[in-house]
């Protein structure tokens, strides 16, 4: 469930960009990786842990804004394929920069708490896994309240549905898209913060998370936030059940097989829409 929530968070960041721009951001995993590395750097400073987390999320959110300025807008009037290729190039660049800055050796971030485990009846969980589930639930609730119960959310949804009409109604699509990219970066930063205390940090961690998040998006359906949550949890359960009852060696292969099945048989996913190029 915990890893499924991580995939759901990264998939949510993926879907936000897709809804806002019609593009697929295949560098989203590198935002997660940078969140983990920035947390490693900030926790080494003489500041409280919570402040290090806030600085990390803010920094990755700011990177999302810079990302849309440097990559999205120069390519927004071209085929979405140009944007996809640019995001792949950006991910390679960021991965190599991280290798130069933090080095090739895996790094470890301090644990969120000194407690070893939390018991719920007969179930024993680590504090980090509980934090992942709780934070994911809070973020999803916040997203729902934002999009459906605030004026900003209505503006964001109007821009995602029809930027030209939104502009005629007095909404600034460029500003709304910028906010969406900041939100997407911040959510990926949260995923990196939640992953960092559990695993060793390296430059390849983002690619692995992105693959599972993409599978979650395909299962749930492009453009559907509830769908990506269902898909993320499904991928997490598929992984652990495969590891327990078959072998951990085959868990990635089975996840990719599920991806192929959905791409061929259910291209719209469970709750989403077909991928299409938006004008």
PDB file of C-alpha atoms in Angstrom:
ATOM      1  CA  UNK A   1       0.000   0.000   0.000  1.00  0.00           C
ATOM      2  CA  UNK A   2       2.809   2.395   0.891  1.00  0.00           C
ATOM      3  CA  UNK A   3       4.678   1.923  -2.384  1.00  0.00           C
ATOM      4  CA  UNK A   4       1.371   2.044  -4.248  1.00  0.00           C
ATOM      5  CA  UNK A   5       0.748   5.444  -2.661  1.00  0.00           C
ATOM      6  CA  UNK A   6       4.167   6.639  -3.864  1.00  0.00           C
ATOM      7  CA  UNK A   7       3.310   5.537  -7.409  1.00  0.00           C
ATOM      8  CA  UNK A   8      -0.052   7.287  -7.065  1.00  0.00           C
ATOM      9  CA  UNK A   9       1.644  10.539  -6.009  1.00  0.00           C
ATOM     10  CA  UNK A  10       4.081  10.491  -8.919  1.00  0.00           C
ATOM     11  CA  UNK A  11       1.254   9.487 -11.242  1.00  0.00           C
ATOM     12  CA  UNK A  12      -0.801  12.412  -9.908  1.00  0.00           C
ATOM     13  CA  UNK A  13       2.038  14.793 -10.768  1.00  0.00           C
ATOM     14  CA  UNK A  14       2.184  13.149 -14.204  1.00  0.00           C
ATOM     15  CA  UNK A  15      -1.575  13.564 -14.727  1.00  0.00           C
ATOM     16  CA  UNK A  16      -1.566  17.217 -13.634  1.00  0.00           C
ATOM     17  CA  UNK A  17       0.921  18.047 -16.399  1.00  0.00           C
ATOM     18  CA  UNK A  18      -1.056  16.004 -18.921  1.00  0.00           C
ATOM     19  CA  UNK A  19      -4.322  17.742 -18.031  1.00  0.00           C
ATOM     20  CA  UNK A  20      -2.750  21.195 -18.184  1.00  0.00           C
ATOM     21  CA  UNK A  21      -0.678  20.844 -21.335  1.00  0.00           C
ATOM     22  CA  UNK A  22      -1.587  17.604 -23.102  1.00  0.00           C
ATOM     23  CA  UNK A  23       2.066  16.586 -22.822  1.00  0.00           C
ATOM     24  CA  UNK A  24       3.694  13.601 -21.120  1.00  0.00           C
ATOM     25  CA  UNK A  25       6.486  14.573 -18.749  1.00  0.00           C
ATOM     26  CA  UNK A  26       8.912  11.651 -18.699  1.00  0.00           C
ATOM     27  CA  UNK A  27      11.306  13.562 -16.465  1.00  0.00           C
ATOM     28  CA  UNK A  28       8.896  13.360 -13.512  1.00  0.00           C
ATOM     29  CA  UNK A  29      11.004  10.636 -11.917  1.00  0.00           C
ATOM     30  CA  UNK A  30      13.981  12.982 -11.801  1.00  0.00           C
ATOM     31  CA  UNK A  31      11.912  15.454  -9.764  1.00  0.00           C
ATOM     32  CA  UNK A  32      11.425  12.643  -7.242  1.00  0.00           C
ATOM     33  CA  UNK A  33      15.152  11.907  -7.292  1.00  0.00           C
ATOM     34  CA  UNK A  34      16.017  15.576  -6.767  1.00  0.00           C
ATOM     35  CA  UNK A  35      13.565  15.746  -3.877  1.00  0.00           C
ATOM     36  CA  UNK A  36      15.446  12.912  -2.185  1.00  0.00           C
ATOM     37  CA  UNK A  37      18.879  14.457  -2.851  1.00  0.00           C
ATOM     38  CA  UNK A  38      17.838  17.939  -1.738  1.00  0.00           C
ATOM     39  CA  UNK A  39      16.420  16.431   1.468  1.00  0.00           C
ATOM     40  CA  UNK A  40      19.767  14.720   2.051  1.00  0.00           C
ATOM     41  CA  UNK A  41      21.525  18.080   1.707  1.00  0.00           C
ATOM     42  CA  UNK A  42      19.078  20.050   3.864  1.00  0.00           C
ATOM     43  CA  UNK A  43      19.019  17.469   6.668  1.00  0.00           C
ATOM     44  CA  UNK A  44      22.798  17.813   6.874  1.00  0.00           C
ATOM     45  CA  UNK A  45      22.307  21.488   7.765  1.00  0.00           C
ATOM     46  CA  UNK A  46      21.794  22.639  11.386  1.00  0.00           C
ATOM     47  CA  UNK A  47      18.034  23.124  10.902  1.00  0.00           C
ATOM     48  CA  UNK A  48      14.974  21.173  12.132  1.00  0.00           C
ATOM     49  CA  UNK A  49      13.876  18.174  10.088  1.00  0.00           C
ATOM     50  CA  UNK A  50      10.483  19.704   9.290  1.00  0.00           C
ATOM     51  CA  UNK A  51      12.151  22.835   7.900  1.00  0.00           C
ATOM     52  CA  UNK A  52      14.396  20.692   5.711  1.00  0.00           C
ATOM     53  CA  UNK A  53      11.273  18.997   4.337  1.00  0.00           C
ATOM     54  CA  UNK A  54       9.592  22.356   3.615  1.00  0.00           C
ATOM     55  CA  UNK A  55      12.695  23.707   1.868  1.00  0.00           C
ATOM     56  CA  UNK A  56      12.967  20.540  -0.228  1.00  0.00           C
ATOM     57  CA  UNK A  57       9.352  20.615  -1.404  1.00  0.00           C
ATOM     58  CA  UNK A  58       9.558  24.330  -2.165  1.00  0.00           C
ATOM     59  CA  UNK A  59      12.800  23.869  -4.128  1.00  0.00           C
ATOM     60  CA  UNK A  60      11.387  21.074  -6.298  1.00  0.00           C
ATOM     61  CA  UNK A  61       8.178  23.064  -6.824  1.00  0.00           C
ATOM     62  CA  UNK A  62      10.286  26.011  -7.988  1.00  0.00           C
ATOM     63  CA  UNK A  63      12.104  23.676 -10.365  1.00  0.00           C
ATOM     64  CA  UNK A  64       8.709  22.743 -11.815  1.00  0.00           C
ATOM     65  CA  UNK A  65       8.065  26.415 -12.576  1.00  0.00           C
ATOM     66  CA  UNK A  66      11.510  26.791 -14.198  1.00  0.00           C
ATOM     67  CA  UNK A  67      10.863  23.592 -16.158  1.00  0.00           C
ATOM     68  CA  UNK A  68       7.702  24.973 -17.789  1.00  0.00           C
ATOM     69  CA  UNK A  69       9.469  28.254 -18.612  1.00  0.00           C
ATOM     70  CA  UNK A  70      12.456  26.565 -20.265  1.00  0.00           C
ATOM     71  CA  UNK A  71      10.820  23.549 -21.923  1.00  0.00           C
ATOM     72  CA  UNK A  72       7.054  23.753 -22.118  1.00  0.00           C
ATOM     73  CA  UNK A  73       6.426  27.236 -23.497  1.00  0.00           C
ATOM     74  CA  UNK A  74       9.110  27.168 -26.218  1.00  0.00           C
ATOM     75  CA  UNK A  75       7.497  23.951 -27.507  1.00  0.00           C
ATOM     76  CA  UNK A  76       3.809  24.480 -26.709  1.00  0.00           C
ATOM     77  CA  UNK A  77       2.805  25.316 -30.285  1.00  0.00           C
ATOM     78  CA  UNK A  78       4.477  22.219 -31.702  1.00  0.00           C
ATOM     79  CA  UNK A  79       3.495  18.572 -31.671  1.00  0.00           C
ATOM     80  CA  UNK A  80       3.394  17.090 -28.161  1.00  0.00           C
ATOM     81  CA  UNK A  81       6.084  14.661 -29.329  1.00  0.00           C
ATOM     82  CA  UNK A  82       8.623  17.509 -29.207  1.00  0.00           C
ATOM     83  CA  UNK A  83       7.773  18.069 -25.542  1.00  0.00           C
ATOM     84  CA  UNK A  84       8.061  14.352 -24.763  1.00  0.00           C
ATOM     85  CA  UNK A  85      11.522  14.183 -26.349  1.00  0.00           C
ATOM     86  CA  UNK A  86      12.568  17.342 -24.502  1.00  0.00           C
ATOM     87  CA  UNK A  87      11.505  15.861 -21.158  1.00  0.00           C
ATOM     88  CA  UNK A  88      13.538  12.719 -21.836  1.00  0.00           C
ATOM     89  CA  UNK A  89      16.564  14.892 -22.628  1.00  0.00           C
ATOM     90  CA  UNK A  90      15.939  16.929 -19.474  1.00  0.00           C
ATOM     91  CA  UNK A  91      15.849  13.752 -17.363  1.00  0.00           C
ATOM     92  CA  UNK A  92      19.213  12.650 -18.758  1.00  0.00           C
ATOM     93  CA  UNK A  93      20.673  16.094 -18.044  1.00  0.00           C
ATOM     94  CA  UNK A  94      19.349  16.201 -14.470  1.00  0.00           C
ATOM     95  CA  UNK A  95      20.563  12.667 -13.753  1.00  0.00           C
ATOM     96  CA  UNK A  96      24.079  13.517 -14.864  1.00  0.00           C
ATOM     97  CA  UNK A  97      24.089  16.798 -12.932  1.00  0.00           C
ATOM     98  CA  UNK A  98      23.028  14.893  -9.817  1.00  0.00           C
ATOM     99  CA  UNK A  99      25.860  12.446 -10.428  1.00  0.00           C
ATOM    100  CA  UNK A 100      28.338  15.329 -10.563  1.00  0.00           C
ATOM    101  CA  UNK A 101      26.951  17.121  -7.485  1.00  0.00           C
ATOM    102  CA  UNK A 102      26.247  14.208  -5.136  1.00  0.00           C
ATOM    103  CA  UNK A 103      28.525  11.544  -6.583  1.00  0.00           C
ATOM    104  CA  UNK A 104      27.903   7.931  -7.642  1.00  0.00           C
ATOM    105  CA  UNK A 105      27.696   6.378  -4.172  1.00  0.00           C
ATOM    106  CA  UNK A 106      24.253   5.727  -2.637  1.00  0.00           C
ATOM    107  CA  UNK A 107      23.354   8.108   0.181  1.00  0.00           C
ATOM    108  CA  UNK A 108      21.186   7.679   3.279  1.00  0.00           C
ATOM    109  CA  UNK A 109      18.752  10.178   4.789  1.00  0.00           C
ATOM    110  CA  UNK A 110      17.957  10.090   8.542  1.00  0.00           C
ATOM    111  CA  UNK A 111      14.707   8.408   9.547  1.00  0.00           C
ATOM    112  CA  UNK A 112      11.590  10.509  10.076  1.00  0.00           C
ATOM    113  CA  UNK A 113      11.298   9.367  13.695  1.00  0.00           C
ATOM    114  CA  UNK A 114      13.232   7.360  16.258  1.00  0.00           C
ATOM    115  CA  UNK A 115      10.364   4.833  16.583  1.00  0.00           C
ATOM    116  CA  UNK A 116      11.119   1.434  15.032  1.00  0.00           C
ATOM    117  CA  UNK A 117       7.556   0.340  14.285  1.00  0.00           C
ATOM    118  CA  UNK A 118       3.878   1.107  14.777  1.00  0.00           C
ATOM    119  CA  UNK A 119       1.437  -1.673  15.595  1.00  0.00           C
ATOM    120  CA  UNK A 120      -2.192  -1.807  14.427  1.00  0.00           C
ATOM    121  CA  UNK A 121      -3.585  -4.978  15.972  1.00  0.00           C
ATOM    122  CA  UNK A 122      -1.652  -7.833  14.384  1.00  0.00           C
ATOM    123  CA  UNK A 123      -0.179  -5.586  11.665  1.00  0.00           C
ATOM    124  CA  UNK A 124       3.227  -3.999  12.235  1.00  0.00           C
ATOM    125  CA  UNK A 125       4.235  -1.064  10.046  1.00  0.00           C
ATOM    126  CA  UNK A 126       7.254   1.195   9.926  1.00  0.00           C
ATOM    127  CA  UNK A 127       6.619   4.890  10.739  1.00  0.00           C
ATOM    128  CA  UNK A 128       7.764   5.786   7.216  1.00  0.00           C
ATOM    129  CA  UNK A 129       5.110   3.563   5.627  1.00  0.00           C
ATOM    130  CA  UNK A 130       2.416   5.056   7.844  1.00  0.00           C
ATOM    131  CA  UNK A 131       3.635   8.547   6.912  1.00  0.00           C
ATOM    132  CA  UNK A 132       3.432   7.692   3.201  1.00  0.00           C
ATOM    133  CA  UNK A 133      -0.176   6.482   3.468  1.00  0.00           C
ATOM    134  CA  UNK A 134      -1.296   9.410   5.637  1.00  0.00           C
ATOM    135  CA  UNK A 135       0.453  12.084   3.548  1.00  0.00           C
ATOM    136  CA  UNK A 136      -0.943  10.612   0.326  1.00  0.00           C
ATOM    137  CA  UNK A 137      -4.475  10.638   1.736  1.00  0.00           C
ATOM    138  CA  UNK A 138      -4.082  14.241   2.923  1.00  0.00           C
ATOM    139  CA  UNK A 139      -2.684  15.385  -0.428  1.00  0.00           C
ATOM    140  CA  UNK A 140      -5.472  13.692  -2.376  1.00  0.00           C
ATOM    141  CA  UNK A 141      -8.089  15.283  -0.132  1.00  0.00           C
ATOM    142  CA  UNK A 142      -6.381  18.667  -0.548  1.00  0.00           C
ATOM    143  CA  UNK A 143      -6.357  18.223  -4.330  1.00  0.00           C
ATOM    144  CA  UNK A 144     -10.065  17.415  -4.327  1.00  0.00           C
ATOM    145  CA  UNK A 145     -10.932  20.430  -2.175  1.00  0.00           C
ATOM    146  CA  UNK A 146      -8.739  22.686  -4.291  1.00  0.00           C
ATOM    147  CA  UNK A 147     -10.118  21.620  -7.662  1.00  0.00           C
ATOM    148  CA  UNK A 148     -13.794  21.384  -6.746  1.00  0.00           C
ATOM    149  CA  UNK A 149     -14.318  23.847  -3.894  1.00  0.00           C
ATOM    150  CA  UNK A 150     -12.149  26.880  -4.679  1.00  0.00           C
ATOM    151  CA  UNK A 151     -12.150  29.554  -7.347  1.00  0.00           C
ATOM    152  CA  UNK A 152      -8.527  28.727  -8.203  1.00  0.00           C
ATOM    153  CA  UNK A 153      -9.500  25.096  -8.759  1.00  0.00           C
ATOM    154  CA  UNK A 154     -12.299  26.087 -11.147  1.00  0.00           C
ATOM    155  CA  UNK A 155      -9.848  28.252 -13.070  1.00  0.00           C
ATOM    156  CA  UNK A 156      -7.351  25.401 -13.256  1.00  0.00           C
ATOM    157  CA  UNK A 157     -10.009  22.977 -14.513  1.00  0.00           C
ATOM    158  CA  UNK A 158     -11.301  25.484 -17.061  1.00  0.00           C
ATOM    159  CA  UNK A 159      -7.769  26.023 -18.383  1.00  0.00           C
ATOM    160  CA  UNK A 160      -7.200  22.263 -18.629  1.00  0.00           C
ATOM    161  CA  UNK A 161     -10.440  21.759 -20.559  1.00  0.00           C
ATOM    162  CA  UNK A 162     -10.187  24.685 -22.990  1.00  0.00           C
ATOM    163  CA  UNK A 163      -7.409  27.290 -22.623  1.00  0.00           C
ATOM    164  CA  UNK A 164      -8.781  29.524 -25.386  1.00  0.00           C
ATOM    165  CA  UNK A 165     -12.263  29.711 -23.890  1.00  0.00           C
ATOM    166  CA  UNK A 166     -10.796  30.193 -20.414  1.00  0.00           C
ATOM    167  CA  UNK A 167      -8.837  33.186 -21.679  1.00  0.00           C
ATOM    168  CA  UNK A 168     -12.002  34.701 -23.185  1.00  0.00           C
ATOM    169  CA  UNK A 169     -13.619  34.399 -19.750  1.00  0.00           C
ATOM    170  CA  UNK A 170     -10.839  36.421 -18.119  1.00  0.00           C
ATOM    171  CA  UNK A 171      -8.624  33.573 -16.931  1.00  0.00           C
ATOM    172  CA  UNK A 172      -4.887  33.744 -17.585  1.00  0.00           C
ATOM    173  CA  UNK A 173      -3.987  30.279 -18.948  1.00  0.00           C
ATOM    174  CA  UNK A 174      -0.256  30.924 -18.727  1.00  0.00           C
ATOM    175  CA  UNK A 175      -0.534  31.666 -15.019  1.00  0.00           C
ATOM    176  CA  UNK A 176      -2.741  28.633 -14.396  1.00  0.00           C
ATOM    177  CA  UNK A 177      -0.371  26.331 -16.282  1.00  0.00           C
ATOM    178  CA  UNK A 178       2.535  27.736 -14.278  1.00  0.00           C
ATOM    179  CA  UNK A 179       0.700  26.958 -11.025  1.00  0.00           C
ATOM    180  CA  UNK A 180       0.023  23.421 -12.283  1.00  0.00           C
ATOM    181  CA  UNK A 181       3.705  22.830 -13.007  1.00  0.00           C
ATOM    182  CA  UNK A 182       4.615  24.128  -9.526  1.00  0.00           C
ATOM    183  CA  UNK A 183       2.052  21.779  -7.960  1.00  0.00           C
ATOM    184  CA  UNK A 184       3.339  18.874 -10.013  1.00  0.00           C
ATOM    185  CA  UNK A 185       6.936  19.545  -8.985  1.00  0.00           C
ATOM    186  CA  UNK A 186       5.980  19.933  -5.326  1.00  0.00           C
ATOM    187  CA  UNK A 187       4.040  16.640  -5.316  1.00  0.00           C
ATOM    188  CA  UNK A 188       7.026  14.854  -6.872  1.00  0.00           C
ATOM    189  CA  UNK A 189       9.195  16.492  -4.209  1.00  0.00           C
ATOM    190  CA  UNK A 190       6.886  15.097  -1.520  1.00  0.00           C
ATOM    191  CA  UNK A 191       7.293  11.633  -3.054  1.00  0.00           C
ATOM    192  CA  UNK A 192      11.077  12.043  -2.925  1.00  0.00           C
ATOM    193  CA  UNK A 193      10.917  13.174   0.709  1.00  0.00           C
ATOM    194  CA  UNK A 194       8.813  10.128   1.627  1.00  0.00           C
ATOM    195  CA  UNK A 195      11.062   7.683  -0.236  1.00  0.00           C
ATOM    196  CA  UNK A 196      14.394   9.044   0.966  1.00  0.00           C
ATOM    197  CA  UNK A 197      14.312   7.634   4.543  1.00  0.00           C
ATOM    198  CA  UNK A 198      13.297   4.169   3.274  1.00  0.00           C
ATOM    199  CA  UNK A 199      15.760   3.508   0.451  1.00  0.00           C
ATOM    200  CA  UNK A 200      19.307   4.453  -0.364  1.00  0.00           C
ATOM    201  CA  UNK A 201      19.354   7.471  -2.676  1.00  0.00           C
ATOM    202  CA  UNK A 202      21.020   7.203  -6.069  1.00  0.00           C
ATOM    203  CA  UNK A 203      20.630   8.760  -9.507  1.00  0.00           C
ATOM    204  CA  UNK A 204      18.639   5.811 -10.875  1.00  0.00           C
ATOM    205  CA  UNK A 205      15.848   5.840  -8.291  1.00  0.00           C
ATOM    206  CA  UNK A 206      13.692   8.262 -10.288  1.00  0.00           C
ATOM    207  CA  UNK A 207      13.575   6.062 -13.389  1.00  0.00           C
ATOM    208  CA  UNK A 208      12.288   3.061 -11.445  1.00  0.00           C
ATOM    209  CA  UNK A 209       9.572   5.104  -9.743  1.00  0.00           C
ATOM    210  CA  UNK A 210       8.554   6.768 -13.015  1.00  0.00           C
ATOM    211  CA  UNK A 211       8.072   3.405 -14.738  1.00  0.00           C
ATOM    212  CA  UNK A 212       5.704   2.152 -12.016  1.00  0.00           C
ATOM    213  CA  UNK A 213       3.901   5.507 -11.891  1.00  0.00           C
ATOM    214  CA  UNK A 214       3.412   5.416 -15.662  1.00  0.00           C
ATOM    215  CA  UNK A 215       1.967   1.906 -15.384  1.00  0.00           C
ATOM    216  CA  UNK A 216      -0.381   3.248 -12.677  1.00  0.00           C
ATOM    217  CA  UNK A 217      -1.486   6.075 -14.990  1.00  0.00           C
ATOM    218  CA  UNK A 218      -2.133   3.647 -17.850  1.00  0.00           C
ATOM    219  CA  UNK A 219      -4.166   1.348 -15.581  1.00  0.00           C
ATOM    220  CA  UNK A 220      -6.198   4.190 -14.087  1.00  0.00           C
ATOM    221  CA  UNK A 221      -6.531   6.180 -17.285  1.00  0.00           C
ATOM    222  CA  UNK A 222      -4.871   9.358 -18.538  1.00  0.00           C
ATOM    223  CA  UNK A 223      -6.438  12.488 -17.140  1.00  0.00           C
ATOM    224  CA  UNK A 224      -8.176  10.734 -14.234  1.00  0.00           C
ATOM    225  CA  UNK A 225      -6.941  11.536 -10.724  1.00  0.00           C
ATOM    226  CA  UNK A 226      -9.096   8.840  -9.043  1.00  0.00           C
ATOM    227  CA  UNK A 227      -7.912   6.418 -11.719  1.00  0.00           C
ATOM    228  CA  UNK A 228      -4.241   7.041 -11.021  1.00  0.00           C
ATOM    229  CA  UNK A 229      -4.815   6.421  -7.302  1.00  0.00           C
ATOM    230  CA  UNK A 230      -6.455   3.083  -8.104  1.00  0.00           C
ATOM    231  CA  UNK A 231      -3.667   2.272 -10.566  1.00  0.00           C
ATOM    232  CA  UNK A 232      -0.899   3.182  -8.113  1.00  0.00           C
ATOM    233  CA  UNK A 233      -2.290   1.007  -5.338  1.00  0.00           C
ATOM    234  CA  UNK A 234      -2.879  -1.803  -7.853  1.00  0.00           C
ATOM    235  CA  UNK A 235       0.756  -1.685  -8.998  1.00  0.00           C
ATOM    236  CA  UNK A 236       1.967  -1.696  -5.390  1.00  0.00           C
ATOM    237  CA  UNK A 237      -0.173  -4.743  -4.602  1.00  0.00           C
ATOM    238  CA  UNK A 238       0.923  -6.530  -7.788  1.00  0.00           C
ATOM    239  CA  UNK A 239       4.564  -5.988  -6.798  1.00  0.00           C
ATOM    240  CA  UNK A 240       4.259  -7.300  -3.268  1.00  0.00           C
ATOM    241  CA  UNK A 241       1.992 -10.242  -4.135  1.00  0.00           C
ATOM    242  CA  UNK A 242       4.363 -11.266  -6.920  1.00  0.00           C
ATOM    243  CA  UNK A 243       7.345 -11.036  -4.559  1.00  0.00           C
ATOM    244  CA  UNK A 244       5.591 -13.079  -1.867  1.00  0.00           C
ATOM    245  CA  UNK A 245       3.890 -15.790  -3.910  1.00  0.00           C
ATOM    246  CA  UNK A 246       6.123 -16.067  -7.006  1.00  0.00           C
ATOM    247  CA  UNK A 247       9.511 -14.351  -6.795  1.00  0.00           C
ATOM    248  CA  UNK A 248      10.791 -10.808  -6.401  1.00  0.00           C
ATOM    249  CA  UNK A 249      12.840 -11.422  -9.548  1.00  0.00           C
ATOM    250  CA  UNK A 250       9.677 -11.331 -11.674  1.00  0.00           C
ATOM    251  CA  UNK A 251       7.810  -8.408 -10.092  1.00  0.00           C
ATOM    252  CA  UNK A 252       9.031  -5.827 -12.628  1.00  0.00           C
ATOM    253  CA  UNK A 253       8.384  -8.173 -15.554  1.00  0.00           C
ATOM    254  CA  UNK A 254       4.810  -8.813 -14.399  1.00  0.00           C
ATOM    255  CA  UNK A 255       4.164  -5.076 -13.939  1.00  0.00           C
ATOM    256  CA  UNK A 256       5.367  -4.457 -17.504  1.00  0.00           C
ATOM    257  CA  UNK A 257       3.178  -7.305 -18.732  1.00  0.00           C
ATOM    258  CA  UNK A 258       0.195  -5.613 -17.075  1.00  0.00           C
ATOM    259  CA  UNK A 259       1.185  -2.362 -18.818  1.00  0.00           C
ATOM    260  CA  UNK A 260       1.235  -4.084 -22.215  1.00  0.00           C
ATOM    261  CA  UNK A 261      -2.153  -5.704 -21.572  1.00  0.00           C
ATOM    262  CA  UNK A 262      -3.756  -2.379 -20.729  1.00  0.00           C
ATOM    263  CA  UNK A 263      -2.130  -0.573 -23.660  1.00  0.00           C
ATOM    264  CA  UNK A 264      -3.445  -3.207 -26.067  1.00  0.00           C
ATOM    265  CA  UNK A 265      -6.792  -4.187 -24.562  1.00  0.00           C
ATOM    266  CA  UNK A 266      -7.793  -1.156 -22.455  1.00  0.00           C
ATOM    267  CA  UNK A 267      -6.032   1.910 -23.923  1.00  0.00           C
ATOM    268  CA  UNK A 268      -8.358   4.283 -22.053  1.00  0.00           C
ATOM    269  CA  UNK A 269      -7.582   2.649 -18.723  1.00  0.00           C
ATOM    270  CA  UNK A 270     -10.228   2.186 -16.052  1.00  0.00           C
ATOM    271  CA  UNK A 271     -11.451   5.759 -15.684  1.00  0.00           C
ATOM    272  CA  UNK A 272      -9.553   7.881 -18.176  1.00  0.00           C
ATOM    273  CA  UNK A 273      -9.561   9.113 -21.715  1.00  0.00           C
ATOM    274  CA  UNK A 274      -7.548   8.041 -24.737  1.00  0.00           C
ATOM    275  CA  UNK A 275      -4.217   9.790 -25.256  1.00  0.00           C
ATOM    276  CA  UNK A 276      -4.593  12.412 -27.886  1.00  0.00           C
ATOM    277  CA  UNK A 277      -2.762  15.447 -29.099  1.00  0.00           C
ATOM    278  CA  UNK A 278      -4.454  18.614 -27.970  1.00  0.00           C
ATOM    279  CA  UNK A 279      -4.546  21.735 -30.009  1.00  0.00           C
TER     280      UNK A 279
END
